[in-house]
CSV table of C-alpha atoms in Angstrom, one decimal:
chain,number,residue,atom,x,y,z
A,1,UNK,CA,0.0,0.0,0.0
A,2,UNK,CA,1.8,3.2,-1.2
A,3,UNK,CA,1.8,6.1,1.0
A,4,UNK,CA,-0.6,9.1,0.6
A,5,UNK,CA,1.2,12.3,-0.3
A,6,UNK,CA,-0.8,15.4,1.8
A,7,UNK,CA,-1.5,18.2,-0.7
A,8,UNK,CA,1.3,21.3,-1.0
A,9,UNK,CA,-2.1,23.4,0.9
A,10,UNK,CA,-2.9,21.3,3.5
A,11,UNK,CA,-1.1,23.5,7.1
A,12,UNK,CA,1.5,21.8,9.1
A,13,UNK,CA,1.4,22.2,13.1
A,14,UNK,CA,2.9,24.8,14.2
A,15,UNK,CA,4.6,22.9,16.7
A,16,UNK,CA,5.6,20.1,13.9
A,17,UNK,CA,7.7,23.5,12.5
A,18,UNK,CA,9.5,24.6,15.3
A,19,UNK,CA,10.5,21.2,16.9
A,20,UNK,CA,14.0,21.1,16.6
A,21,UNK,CA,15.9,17.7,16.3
A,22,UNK,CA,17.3,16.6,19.2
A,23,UNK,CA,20.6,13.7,19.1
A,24,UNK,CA,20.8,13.9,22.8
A,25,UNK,CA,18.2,13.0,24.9
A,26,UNK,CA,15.6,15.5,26.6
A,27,UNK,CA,16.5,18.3,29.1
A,28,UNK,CA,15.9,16.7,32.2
A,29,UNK,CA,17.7,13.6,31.6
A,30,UNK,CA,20.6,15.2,30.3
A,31,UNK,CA,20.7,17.4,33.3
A,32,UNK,CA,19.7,14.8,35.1
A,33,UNK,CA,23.0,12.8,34.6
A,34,UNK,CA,25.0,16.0,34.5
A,35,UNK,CA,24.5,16.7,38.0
A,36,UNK,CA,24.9,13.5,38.9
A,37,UNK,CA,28.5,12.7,36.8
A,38,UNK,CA,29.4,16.4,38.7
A,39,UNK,CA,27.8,15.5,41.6
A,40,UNK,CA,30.3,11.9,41.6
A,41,UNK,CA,33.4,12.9,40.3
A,42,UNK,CA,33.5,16.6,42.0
A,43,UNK,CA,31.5,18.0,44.8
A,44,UNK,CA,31.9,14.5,47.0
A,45,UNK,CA,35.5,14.7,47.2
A,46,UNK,CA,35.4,18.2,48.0
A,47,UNK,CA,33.1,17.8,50.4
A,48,UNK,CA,34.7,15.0,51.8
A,49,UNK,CA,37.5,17.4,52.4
A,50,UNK,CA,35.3,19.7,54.5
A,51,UNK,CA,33.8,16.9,56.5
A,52,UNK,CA,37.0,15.8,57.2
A,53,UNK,CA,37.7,19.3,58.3
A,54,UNK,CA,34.7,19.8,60.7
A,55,UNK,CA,35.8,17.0,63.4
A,56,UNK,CA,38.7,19.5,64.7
A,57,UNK,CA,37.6,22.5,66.7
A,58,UNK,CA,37.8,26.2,65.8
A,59,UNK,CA,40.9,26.3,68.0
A,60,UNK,CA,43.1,23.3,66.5
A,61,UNK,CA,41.5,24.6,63.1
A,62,UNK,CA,43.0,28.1,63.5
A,63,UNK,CA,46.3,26.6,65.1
A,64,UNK,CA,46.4,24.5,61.8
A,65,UNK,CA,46.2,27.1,59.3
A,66,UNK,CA,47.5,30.1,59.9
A,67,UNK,CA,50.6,29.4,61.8
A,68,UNK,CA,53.6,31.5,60.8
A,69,UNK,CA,55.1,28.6,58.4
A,70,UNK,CA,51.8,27.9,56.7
A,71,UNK,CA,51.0,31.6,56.3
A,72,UNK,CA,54.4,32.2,54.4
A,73,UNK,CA,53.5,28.9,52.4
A,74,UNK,CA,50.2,31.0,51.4
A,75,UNK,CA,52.4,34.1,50.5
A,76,UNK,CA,54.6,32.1,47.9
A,77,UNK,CA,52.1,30.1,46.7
A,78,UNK,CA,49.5,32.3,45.6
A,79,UNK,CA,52.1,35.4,44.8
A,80,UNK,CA,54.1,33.2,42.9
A,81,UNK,CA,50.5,31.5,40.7
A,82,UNK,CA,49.8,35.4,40.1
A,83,UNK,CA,52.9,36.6,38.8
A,84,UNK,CA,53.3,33.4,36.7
A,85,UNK,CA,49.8,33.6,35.4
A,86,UNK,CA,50.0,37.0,34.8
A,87,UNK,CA,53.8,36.9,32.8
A,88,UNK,CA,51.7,34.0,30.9
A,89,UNK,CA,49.0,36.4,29.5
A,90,UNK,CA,51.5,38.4,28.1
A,91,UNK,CA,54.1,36.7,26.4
A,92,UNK,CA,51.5,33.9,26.0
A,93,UNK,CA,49.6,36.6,24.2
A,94,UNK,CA,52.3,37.3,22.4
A,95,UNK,CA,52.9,33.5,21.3
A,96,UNK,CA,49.3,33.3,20.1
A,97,UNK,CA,49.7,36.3,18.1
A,98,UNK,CA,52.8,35.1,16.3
A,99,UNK,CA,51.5,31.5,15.5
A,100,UNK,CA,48.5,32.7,13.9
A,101,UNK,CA,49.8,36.3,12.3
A,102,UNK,CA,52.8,35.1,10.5
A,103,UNK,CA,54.1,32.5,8.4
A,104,UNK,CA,57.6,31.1,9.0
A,105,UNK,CA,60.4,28.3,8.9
A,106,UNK,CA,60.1,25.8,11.7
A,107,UNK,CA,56.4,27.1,12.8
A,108,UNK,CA,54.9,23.6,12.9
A,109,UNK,CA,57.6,22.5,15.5
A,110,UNK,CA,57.4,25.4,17.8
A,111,UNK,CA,52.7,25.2,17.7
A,112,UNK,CA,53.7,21.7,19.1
A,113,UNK,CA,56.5,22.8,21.4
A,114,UNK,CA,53.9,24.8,23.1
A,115,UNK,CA,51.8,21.6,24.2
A,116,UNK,CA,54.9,20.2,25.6
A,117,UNK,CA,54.5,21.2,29.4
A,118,UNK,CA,50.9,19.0,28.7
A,119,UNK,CA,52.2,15.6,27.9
A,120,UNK,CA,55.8,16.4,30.1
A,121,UNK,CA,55.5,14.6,33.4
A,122,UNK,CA,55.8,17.2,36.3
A,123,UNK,CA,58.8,15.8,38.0
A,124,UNK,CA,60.9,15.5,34.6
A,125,UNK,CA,60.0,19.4,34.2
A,126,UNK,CA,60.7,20.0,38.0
A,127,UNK,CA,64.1,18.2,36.9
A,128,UNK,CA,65.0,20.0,33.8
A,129,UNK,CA,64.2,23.0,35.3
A,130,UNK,CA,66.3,22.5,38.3
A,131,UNK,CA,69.5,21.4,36.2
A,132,UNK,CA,69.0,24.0,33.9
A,133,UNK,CA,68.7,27.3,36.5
A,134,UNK,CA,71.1,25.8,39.1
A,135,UNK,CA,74.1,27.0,39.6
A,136,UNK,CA,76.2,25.7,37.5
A,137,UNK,CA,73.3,24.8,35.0
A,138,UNK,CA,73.3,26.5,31.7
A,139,UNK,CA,71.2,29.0,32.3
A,140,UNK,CA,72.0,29.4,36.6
A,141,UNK,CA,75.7,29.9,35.8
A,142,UNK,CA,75.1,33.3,33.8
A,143,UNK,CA,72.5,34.5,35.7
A,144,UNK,CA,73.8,33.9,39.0
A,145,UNK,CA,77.6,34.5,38.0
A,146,UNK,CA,76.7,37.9,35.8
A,147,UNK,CA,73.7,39.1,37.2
A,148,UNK,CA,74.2,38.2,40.7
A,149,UNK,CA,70.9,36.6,40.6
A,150,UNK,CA,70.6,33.5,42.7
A,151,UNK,CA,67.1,31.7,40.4
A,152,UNK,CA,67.0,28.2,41.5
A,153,UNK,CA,66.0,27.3,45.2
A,154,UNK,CA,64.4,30.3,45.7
A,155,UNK,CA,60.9,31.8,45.2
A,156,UNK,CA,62.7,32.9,41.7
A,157,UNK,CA,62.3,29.6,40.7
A,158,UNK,CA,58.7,28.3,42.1
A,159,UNK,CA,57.8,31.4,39.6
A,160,UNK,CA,59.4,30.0,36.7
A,161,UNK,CA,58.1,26.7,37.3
A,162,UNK,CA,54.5,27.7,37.4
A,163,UNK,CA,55.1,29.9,34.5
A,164,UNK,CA,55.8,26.9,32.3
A,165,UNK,CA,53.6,24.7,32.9
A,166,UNK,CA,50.5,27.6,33.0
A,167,UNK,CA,51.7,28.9,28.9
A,168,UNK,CA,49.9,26.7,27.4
A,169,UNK,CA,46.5,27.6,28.9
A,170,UNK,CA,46.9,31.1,27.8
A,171,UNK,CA,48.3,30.2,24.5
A,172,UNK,CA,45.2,28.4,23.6
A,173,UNK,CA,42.8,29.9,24.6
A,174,UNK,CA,43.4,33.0,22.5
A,175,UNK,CA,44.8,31.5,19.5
A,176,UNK,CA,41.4,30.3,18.4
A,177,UNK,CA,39.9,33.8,19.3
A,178,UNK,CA,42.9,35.3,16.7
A,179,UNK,CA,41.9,32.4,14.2
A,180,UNK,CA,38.4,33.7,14.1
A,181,UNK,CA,38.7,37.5,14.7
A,182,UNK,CA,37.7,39.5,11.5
A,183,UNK,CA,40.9,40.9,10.1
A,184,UNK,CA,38.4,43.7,8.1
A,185,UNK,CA,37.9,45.4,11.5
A,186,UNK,CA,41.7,46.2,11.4
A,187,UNK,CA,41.7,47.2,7.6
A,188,UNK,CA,38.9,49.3,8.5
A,189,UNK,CA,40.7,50.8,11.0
A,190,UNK,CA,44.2,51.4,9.5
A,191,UNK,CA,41.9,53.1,6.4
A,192,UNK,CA,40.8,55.5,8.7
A,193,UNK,CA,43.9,56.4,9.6
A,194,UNK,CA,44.6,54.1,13.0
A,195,UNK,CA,47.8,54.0,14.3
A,196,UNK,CA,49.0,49.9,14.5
A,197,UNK,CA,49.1,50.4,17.8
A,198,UNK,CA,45.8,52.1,18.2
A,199,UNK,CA,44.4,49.0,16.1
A,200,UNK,CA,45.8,47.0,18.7
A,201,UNK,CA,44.2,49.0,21.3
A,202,UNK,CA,40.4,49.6,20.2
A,203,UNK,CA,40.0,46.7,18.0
A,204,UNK,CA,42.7,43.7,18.7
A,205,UNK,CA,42.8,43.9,22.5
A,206,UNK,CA,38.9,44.1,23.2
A,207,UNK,CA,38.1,41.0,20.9
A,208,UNK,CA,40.8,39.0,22.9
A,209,UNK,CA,40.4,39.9,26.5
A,210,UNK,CA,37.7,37.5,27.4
A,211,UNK,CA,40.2,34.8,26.4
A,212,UNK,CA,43.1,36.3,27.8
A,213,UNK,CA,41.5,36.8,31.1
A,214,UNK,CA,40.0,33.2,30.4
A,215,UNK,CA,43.5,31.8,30.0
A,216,UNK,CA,44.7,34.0,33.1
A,217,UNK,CA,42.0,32.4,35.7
A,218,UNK,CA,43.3,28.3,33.9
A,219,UNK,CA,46.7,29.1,34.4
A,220,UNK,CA,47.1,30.2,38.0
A,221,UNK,CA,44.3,27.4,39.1
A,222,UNK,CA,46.8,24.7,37.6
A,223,UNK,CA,49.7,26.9,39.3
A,224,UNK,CA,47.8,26.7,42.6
A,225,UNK,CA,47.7,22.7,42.8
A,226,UNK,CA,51.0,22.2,41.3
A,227,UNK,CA,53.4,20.3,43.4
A,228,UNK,CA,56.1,18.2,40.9
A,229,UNK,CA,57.8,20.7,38.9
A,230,UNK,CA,57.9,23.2,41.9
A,231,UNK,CA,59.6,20.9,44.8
A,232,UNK,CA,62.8,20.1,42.9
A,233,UNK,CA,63.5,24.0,42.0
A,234,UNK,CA,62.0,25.4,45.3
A,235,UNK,CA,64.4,23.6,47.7
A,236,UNK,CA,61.7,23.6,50.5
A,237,UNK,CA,63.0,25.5,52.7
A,238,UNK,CA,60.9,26.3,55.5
A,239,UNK,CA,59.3,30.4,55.6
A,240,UNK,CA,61.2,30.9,52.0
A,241,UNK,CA,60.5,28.7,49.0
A,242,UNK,CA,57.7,26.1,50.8
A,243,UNK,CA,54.7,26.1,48.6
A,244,UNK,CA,51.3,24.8,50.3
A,245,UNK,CA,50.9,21.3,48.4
A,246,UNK,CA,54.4,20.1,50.1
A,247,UNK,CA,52.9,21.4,53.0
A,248,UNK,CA,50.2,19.5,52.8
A,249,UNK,CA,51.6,16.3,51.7
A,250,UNK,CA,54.2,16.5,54.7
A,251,UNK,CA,50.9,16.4,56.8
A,252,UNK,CA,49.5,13.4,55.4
A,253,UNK,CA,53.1,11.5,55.9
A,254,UNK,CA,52.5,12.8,59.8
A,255,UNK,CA,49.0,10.8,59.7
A,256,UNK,CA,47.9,14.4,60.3
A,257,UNK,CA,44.7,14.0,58.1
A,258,UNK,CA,42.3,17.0,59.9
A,259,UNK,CA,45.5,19.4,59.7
A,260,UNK,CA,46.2,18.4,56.1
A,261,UNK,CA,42.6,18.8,55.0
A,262,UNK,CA,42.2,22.2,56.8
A,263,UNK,CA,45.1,23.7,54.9
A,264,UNK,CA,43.4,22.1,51.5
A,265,UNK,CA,39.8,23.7,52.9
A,266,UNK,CA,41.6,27.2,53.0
A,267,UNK,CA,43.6,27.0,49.7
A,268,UNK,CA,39.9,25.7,48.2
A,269,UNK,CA,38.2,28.8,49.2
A,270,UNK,CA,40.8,31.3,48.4
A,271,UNK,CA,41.0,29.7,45.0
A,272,UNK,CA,37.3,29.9,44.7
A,273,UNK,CA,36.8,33.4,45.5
A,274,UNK,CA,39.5,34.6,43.1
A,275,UNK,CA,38.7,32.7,40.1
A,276,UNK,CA,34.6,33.7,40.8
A,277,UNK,CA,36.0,37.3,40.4
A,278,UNK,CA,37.9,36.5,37.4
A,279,UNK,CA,34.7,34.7,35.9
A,280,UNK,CA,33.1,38.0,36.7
A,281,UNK,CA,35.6,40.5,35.2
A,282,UNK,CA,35.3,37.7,32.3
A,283,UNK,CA,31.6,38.6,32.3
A,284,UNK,CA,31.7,41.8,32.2
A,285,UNK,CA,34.7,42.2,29.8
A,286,UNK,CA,32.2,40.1,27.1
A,287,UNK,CA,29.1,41.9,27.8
A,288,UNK,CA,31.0,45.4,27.3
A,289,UNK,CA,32.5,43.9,24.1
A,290,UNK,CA,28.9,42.8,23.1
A,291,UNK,CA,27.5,46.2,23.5
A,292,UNK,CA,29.8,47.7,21.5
């Protein structure tokens, strides 16, 4: 029995229109299993963490984290995942720009160079890094021997470290955004008699910052947690170059699983709070760019 063709006049449902075609399954049960997969794999370790935290009292919880040592652990820490995220956005910037703006020998190699600190174990880098800044490593023996400048075991070198392995955050995360960006806004510009570096300024830089402040809050929340590639350059020493993960992990080798888990609880939140206000310059950096 052939089927029966409905005439060109004959209305379709609204509804049948403006259903769209779904390969997923429905709304709830997609959120459904997203909550639960987040639910699983994140927010019952972390709250395991402050559970674990709540059986000490306010007193042996205040003892635990802010003593003089683990307050100077904060300092270098946290300083030291700023200033690397922050030396990432600009030369990571700069990276970005020069991969996709130009056209030159070797440029294959050094796109895939950039992924390196990705598939290089942590304590190799900790390693390299070590023997390379030491002092009589390559790059230690001038520095230290010219300059004066004394990079490994010292909070020179936690910096360094967390500025290698946070560049490739940075780097792509813009690079797409440059991929896409329309390069007739800058023609348009440099017709009207725009300045390169006021191209840069009122059309470049706006079209990027989301993603550079994007790459800024990835960066320094990988610098945060990192431990292997910093203990080998930091030389641990106590109230100068003793970043908070070591001092967590000497914790758990005491059996001291409360104190260990408070320090994690106030790392956690500080974290928190400063990439929520990243998200939020983030936010407000894309709706300004939308209303312009």
């Amino acid at each position: 029995m052939s089927a029966v063709a409905l005439p060109a006049s004959v209305p379709v449902p609204a509804q049948a229109r403006s259903a769209p075609y779904r390969v997923m399954p429905g709304f709830n049960l997609s959120l459904g299993f997203t909550i639960f997969y987040l639910t699983l794999i994140v927010l019952i370790p972390l709250s395991a963490v402050f559970l674990k935290t709540f059986t000490m009292s306010w007193e042996g919880f205040w003892s635990a984290v802010s003593s003089e040592r683990v307050v100077a652990s904060y300092r270098l820490t946290f300083g030291a995942a700023l200033i690397g995220a922050f030396v990432n956005v600009i030369f990571g910037g700069v990276v970005a720009w020069v991969l996709v703006r130009y056209n030159f020998p070797g440029k294959r190699l050094v796109d895939a160079l950039v992924d390196l600190p990705f598939a290089l174990p942590t304590a190799v880098a900790g390693i390299t890094l070590t023997a390379l800044y030491s002092s009589n490593g390559w790059f230690g023996r001038f520095i230290e021997g010219v300059l004066g400048i004394k990079v490994a075991f010292t909070p020179i070198g936690v910096v360094i470290a967390l500025t290698f392995i946070g560049l490739p955050f940075v780097v792509r995360t813009v690079q797409p955004v440059l991929e896409d960006a329309e390069r007739e806004l800058e023609e348009a510009a440099a017709s009207l008699g725009a300045s390169a570096l006021q191209t840069f300024i009122r059309v470049v830089f706006p079209t990027i910052l989301p993603s550079l402040m994007t790459g800024f809050a990835l960066a320094f929340a990988r610098a945060t947690g990192e431990y292997g590639s910093v203990i080998f350059i930091a030389g641990n020493m106590p109230m100068v170059s003793e970043i908070t993960p070591l001092f967590i992990i000497t914790k758990l080798e005491q059996y001291d699983y409360a104190g260990a888990t408070a320090i994690a609880v106030v790392m956690l939140v500080v974290s928190f709070f400063l990439l929520l206000a990243i998200n939020l310059l983030q936010a407000w950096a894309r709706g300004k760019g939308g209303k312009k």
